[in-house]
Coordinates of C-alpha atoms and ligand atoms in Angstrom, one line a residue:
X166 CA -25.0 18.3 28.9
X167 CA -23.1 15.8 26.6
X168 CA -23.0 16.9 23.3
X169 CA -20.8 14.9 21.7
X170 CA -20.0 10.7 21.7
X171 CA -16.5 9.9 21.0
X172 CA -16.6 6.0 20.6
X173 CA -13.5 3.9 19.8
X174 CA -13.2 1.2 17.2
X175 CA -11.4 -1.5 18.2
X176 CA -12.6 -4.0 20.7
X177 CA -15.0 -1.3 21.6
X178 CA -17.9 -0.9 18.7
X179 CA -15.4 -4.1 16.2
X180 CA -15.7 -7.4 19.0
X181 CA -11.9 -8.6 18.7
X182 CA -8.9 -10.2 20.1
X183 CA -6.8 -7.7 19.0
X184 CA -3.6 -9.0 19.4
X185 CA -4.7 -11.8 17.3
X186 CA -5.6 -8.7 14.6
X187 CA -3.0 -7.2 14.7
X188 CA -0.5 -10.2 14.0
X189 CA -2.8 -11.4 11.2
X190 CA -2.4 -7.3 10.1
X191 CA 1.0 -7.4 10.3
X192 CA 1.9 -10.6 8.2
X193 CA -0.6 -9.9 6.1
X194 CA 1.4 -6.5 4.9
X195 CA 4.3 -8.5 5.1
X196 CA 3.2 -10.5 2.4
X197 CA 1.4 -8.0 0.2
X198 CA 5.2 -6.8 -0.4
X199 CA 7.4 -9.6 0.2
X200 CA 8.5 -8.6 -3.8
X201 CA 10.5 -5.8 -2.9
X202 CA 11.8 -6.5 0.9
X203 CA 12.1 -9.6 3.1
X204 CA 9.5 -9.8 5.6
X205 CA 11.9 -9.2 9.2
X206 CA 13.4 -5.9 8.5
X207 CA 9.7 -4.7 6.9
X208 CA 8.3 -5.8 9.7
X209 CA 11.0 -4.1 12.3
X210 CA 10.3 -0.7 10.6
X211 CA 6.7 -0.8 10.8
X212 CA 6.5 -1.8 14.8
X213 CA 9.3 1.0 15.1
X214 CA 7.9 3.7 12.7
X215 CA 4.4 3.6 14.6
X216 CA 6.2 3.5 18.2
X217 CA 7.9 6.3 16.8
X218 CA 4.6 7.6 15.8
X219 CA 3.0 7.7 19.1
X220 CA 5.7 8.3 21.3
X221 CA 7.3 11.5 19.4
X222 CA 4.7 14.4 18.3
X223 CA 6.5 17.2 16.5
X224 CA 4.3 20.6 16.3
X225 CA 2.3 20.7 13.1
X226 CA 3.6 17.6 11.7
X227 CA 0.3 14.8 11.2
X228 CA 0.6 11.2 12.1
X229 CA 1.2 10.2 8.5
X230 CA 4.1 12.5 7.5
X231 CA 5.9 11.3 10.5
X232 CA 5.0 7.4 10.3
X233 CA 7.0 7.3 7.0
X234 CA 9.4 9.5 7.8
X235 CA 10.6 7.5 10.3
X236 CA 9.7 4.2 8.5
X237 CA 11.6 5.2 5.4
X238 CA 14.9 6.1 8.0
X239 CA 15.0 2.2 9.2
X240 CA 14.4 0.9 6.1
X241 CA 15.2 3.3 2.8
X242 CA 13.2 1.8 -0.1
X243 CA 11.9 4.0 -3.1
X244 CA 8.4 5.5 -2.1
X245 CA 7.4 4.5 -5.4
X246 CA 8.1 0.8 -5.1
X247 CA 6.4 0.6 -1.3
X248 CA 3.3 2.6 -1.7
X249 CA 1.0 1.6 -4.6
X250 CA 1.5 -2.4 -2.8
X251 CA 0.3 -0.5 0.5
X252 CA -2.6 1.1 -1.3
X253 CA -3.4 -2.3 -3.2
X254 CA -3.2 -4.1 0.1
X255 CA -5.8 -1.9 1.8
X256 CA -8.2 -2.0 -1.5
X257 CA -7.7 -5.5 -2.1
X258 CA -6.5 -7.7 0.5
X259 CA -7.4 -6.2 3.9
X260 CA -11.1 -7.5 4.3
X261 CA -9.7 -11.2 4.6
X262 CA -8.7 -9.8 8.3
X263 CA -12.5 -9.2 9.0
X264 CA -12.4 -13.2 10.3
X265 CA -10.6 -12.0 13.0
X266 CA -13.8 -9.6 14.0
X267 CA -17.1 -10.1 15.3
X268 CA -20.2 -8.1 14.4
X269 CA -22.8 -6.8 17.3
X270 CA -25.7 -5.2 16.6
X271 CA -25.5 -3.3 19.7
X272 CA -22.7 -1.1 18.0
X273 CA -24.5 0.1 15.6
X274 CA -27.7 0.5 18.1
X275 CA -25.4 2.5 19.9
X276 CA -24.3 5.0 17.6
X277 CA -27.7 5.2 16.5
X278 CA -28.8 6.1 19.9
X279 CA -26.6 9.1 19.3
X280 CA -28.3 10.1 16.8
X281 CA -31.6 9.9 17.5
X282 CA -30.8 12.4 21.2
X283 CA -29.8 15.1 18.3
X284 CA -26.0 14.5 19.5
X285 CA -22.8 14.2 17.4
X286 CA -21.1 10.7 17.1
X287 CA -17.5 11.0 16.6
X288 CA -14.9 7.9 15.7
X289 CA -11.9 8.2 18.3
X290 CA -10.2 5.4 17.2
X291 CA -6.6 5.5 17.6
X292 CA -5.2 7.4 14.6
X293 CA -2.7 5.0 13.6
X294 CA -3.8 3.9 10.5
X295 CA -4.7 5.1 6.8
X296 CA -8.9 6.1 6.1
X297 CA -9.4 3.6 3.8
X298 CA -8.5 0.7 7.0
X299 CA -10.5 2.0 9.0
X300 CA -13.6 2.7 6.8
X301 CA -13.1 -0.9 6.2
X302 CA -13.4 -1.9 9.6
X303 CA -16.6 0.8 10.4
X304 CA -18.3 -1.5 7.6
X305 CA -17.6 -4.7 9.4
X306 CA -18.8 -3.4 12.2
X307 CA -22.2 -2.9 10.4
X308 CA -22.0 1.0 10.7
X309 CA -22.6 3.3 8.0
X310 CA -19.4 5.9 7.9
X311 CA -21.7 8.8 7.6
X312 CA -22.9 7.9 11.0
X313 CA -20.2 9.6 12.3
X314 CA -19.5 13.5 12.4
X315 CA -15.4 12.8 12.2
X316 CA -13.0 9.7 12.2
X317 CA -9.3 10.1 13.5
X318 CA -7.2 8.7 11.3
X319 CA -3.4 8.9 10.1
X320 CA -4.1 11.6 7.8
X321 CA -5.9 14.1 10.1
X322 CA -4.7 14.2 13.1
X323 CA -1.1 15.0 15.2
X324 CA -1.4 13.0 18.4
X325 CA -2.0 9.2 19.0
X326 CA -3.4 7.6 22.3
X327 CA -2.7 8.0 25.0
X328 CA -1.3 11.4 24.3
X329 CA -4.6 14.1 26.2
X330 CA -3.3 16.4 22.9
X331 CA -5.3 13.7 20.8
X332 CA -8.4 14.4 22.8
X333 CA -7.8 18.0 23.0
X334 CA -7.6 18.1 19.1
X335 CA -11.1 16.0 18.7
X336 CA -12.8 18.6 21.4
X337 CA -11.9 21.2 19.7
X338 CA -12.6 20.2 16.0
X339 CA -16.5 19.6 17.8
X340 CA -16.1 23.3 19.3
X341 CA -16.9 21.4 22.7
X342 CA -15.5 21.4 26.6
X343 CA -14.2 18.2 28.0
X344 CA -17.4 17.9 30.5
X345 CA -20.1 18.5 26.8
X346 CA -18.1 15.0 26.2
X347 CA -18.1 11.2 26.3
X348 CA -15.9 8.9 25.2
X349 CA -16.4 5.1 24.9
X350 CA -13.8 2.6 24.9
X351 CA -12.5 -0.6 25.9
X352 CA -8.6 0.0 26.9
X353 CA -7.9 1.2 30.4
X354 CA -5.0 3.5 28.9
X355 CA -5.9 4.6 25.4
X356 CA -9.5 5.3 26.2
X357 CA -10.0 6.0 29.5
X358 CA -6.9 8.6 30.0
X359 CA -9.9 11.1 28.3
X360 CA -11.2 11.5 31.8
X361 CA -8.0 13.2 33.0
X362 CA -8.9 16.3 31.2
X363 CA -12.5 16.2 32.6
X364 CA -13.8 14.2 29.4
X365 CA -16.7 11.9 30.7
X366 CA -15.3 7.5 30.1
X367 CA -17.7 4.4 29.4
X368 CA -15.2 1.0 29.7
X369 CA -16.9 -1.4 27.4
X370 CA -16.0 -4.5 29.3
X371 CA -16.6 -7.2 26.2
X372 CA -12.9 -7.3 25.1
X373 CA -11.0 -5.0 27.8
X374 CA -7.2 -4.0 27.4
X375 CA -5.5 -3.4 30.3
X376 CA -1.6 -3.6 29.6
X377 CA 0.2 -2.0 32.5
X378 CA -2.8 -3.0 35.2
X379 CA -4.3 0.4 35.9
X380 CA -6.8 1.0 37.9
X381 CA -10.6 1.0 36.2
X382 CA -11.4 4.8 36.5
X383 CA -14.2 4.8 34.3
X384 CA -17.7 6.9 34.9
X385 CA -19.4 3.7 33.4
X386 CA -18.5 0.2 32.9
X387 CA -20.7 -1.8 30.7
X388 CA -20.8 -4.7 28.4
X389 CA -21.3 -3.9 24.7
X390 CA -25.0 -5.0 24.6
X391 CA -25.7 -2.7 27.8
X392 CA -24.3 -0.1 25.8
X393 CA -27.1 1.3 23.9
X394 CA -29.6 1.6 27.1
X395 CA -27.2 3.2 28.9
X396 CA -26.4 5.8 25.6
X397 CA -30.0 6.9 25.9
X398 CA -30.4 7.3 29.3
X399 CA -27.4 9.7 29.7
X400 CA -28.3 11.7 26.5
X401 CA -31.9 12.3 27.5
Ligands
MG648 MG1 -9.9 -0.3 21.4

């Protein structure tokens, strides 16, 4: 029986063209703190710092510690100067990027679909960025945080997509086996790599990713309206 609903954000329950997002993201932040470094190099050691990020766990060291880490090793500006900007940007500036986002009703029917089967809903989105970003986007997305049982962010976890280790971890915080859960997602990679440890995959087709050309190895494949129907007939 699934117990637990692990649904990404991205592209997945937030409609988006996410390269587009991310490139509005990214000179966006540039911008915010264009008074203490030029854009280039600020930009090089963010795109490096989060490859970093993802490609290089280190035991016992969360996503956070070891994005500035790294970050601060390319580009060595005081923490002090950096981080309140950072903080201002996400308080202040990031909800101009929700243009670059759609809203669908069906999201938020299908986390509530969740819910109402007595199951857990979990927020597996890729654990790249800061709470506070991605509580924004939840909003947009016309969810109430509180829907959700856990979100992966920065802060909490050790492990990014496509790393198994990041699924492991979220099984484990819900005290659950890979076949008690589903996870719901629109990249081929990221998402679906969850069925390699026996975790059950939905591919929301709306605004698929599919970088190196795998193949589709998804239990389900749906579009995002679809995706409330097919929540409620696999949960009853
Ligand atoms: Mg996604």
């Amino acid at each position: 029986m699934i117990k637990v609903v692990c649904f990404d954000l991205d592209g997945t329950l937030l409609p988006m063209d996410q390269g587009r997002f991310i490139k509005g993201y990214i000179e966006a932040l540039a911008a915010k703190v264009a008074s203490v470094t030029p854009a280039q190099p600020f930009i090089n050691a963010l795109l490096e710092a989060t490859a970093a990020m993802v490609m290089q766990p280190e035991a016992g060291r969360k996503n956070e510690e070891r994005f500035w880490r790294q970050f601060y090793r390319r580009l060595p500006l005081p923490e002090n100067v950096l981080k309140p900007l950072i903080d201002e940007f996400y308080r202040q500036d990031f909800d101009r990027l929700q243009k670059e986002t759609c809203t669908a009703a069906a999201a938020a029917q299908a986390v509530k679909a969740v819910k109402e089967a007595g199951r857990t809903a979990v927020l597996a989105t890729n654990p790249l960025f800061p709470r506070l970003a991605v509580e924004k986007r939840v909003a947009w997305a016309g969810i109430a945080i509180e829907e959700f049982s856990h979100i992966t962010t920065y802060e909490s976890e050790y492990y990014c997509k496509p790393d198994v280790r990041y699924y492991q971890d979220v099984l484990a915080r819900q005290n659950v086996l890979p076949e008690e859960c589903l996870m719901v997602g629109n990249d081929v990679e990221e998402d679906l790599v969850a069925g390699t440890i026996g975790v059950q995959t939905v591919l929301v087709t709306d605004c698929l990713i599919n970088a190196k050309g795998l193949p589709e190895k998804a239990d389900h494949k749906v579009e995002l309206q679809q995706l409330p129907a097919l929540l409620q007939d696999l949960l009853r």
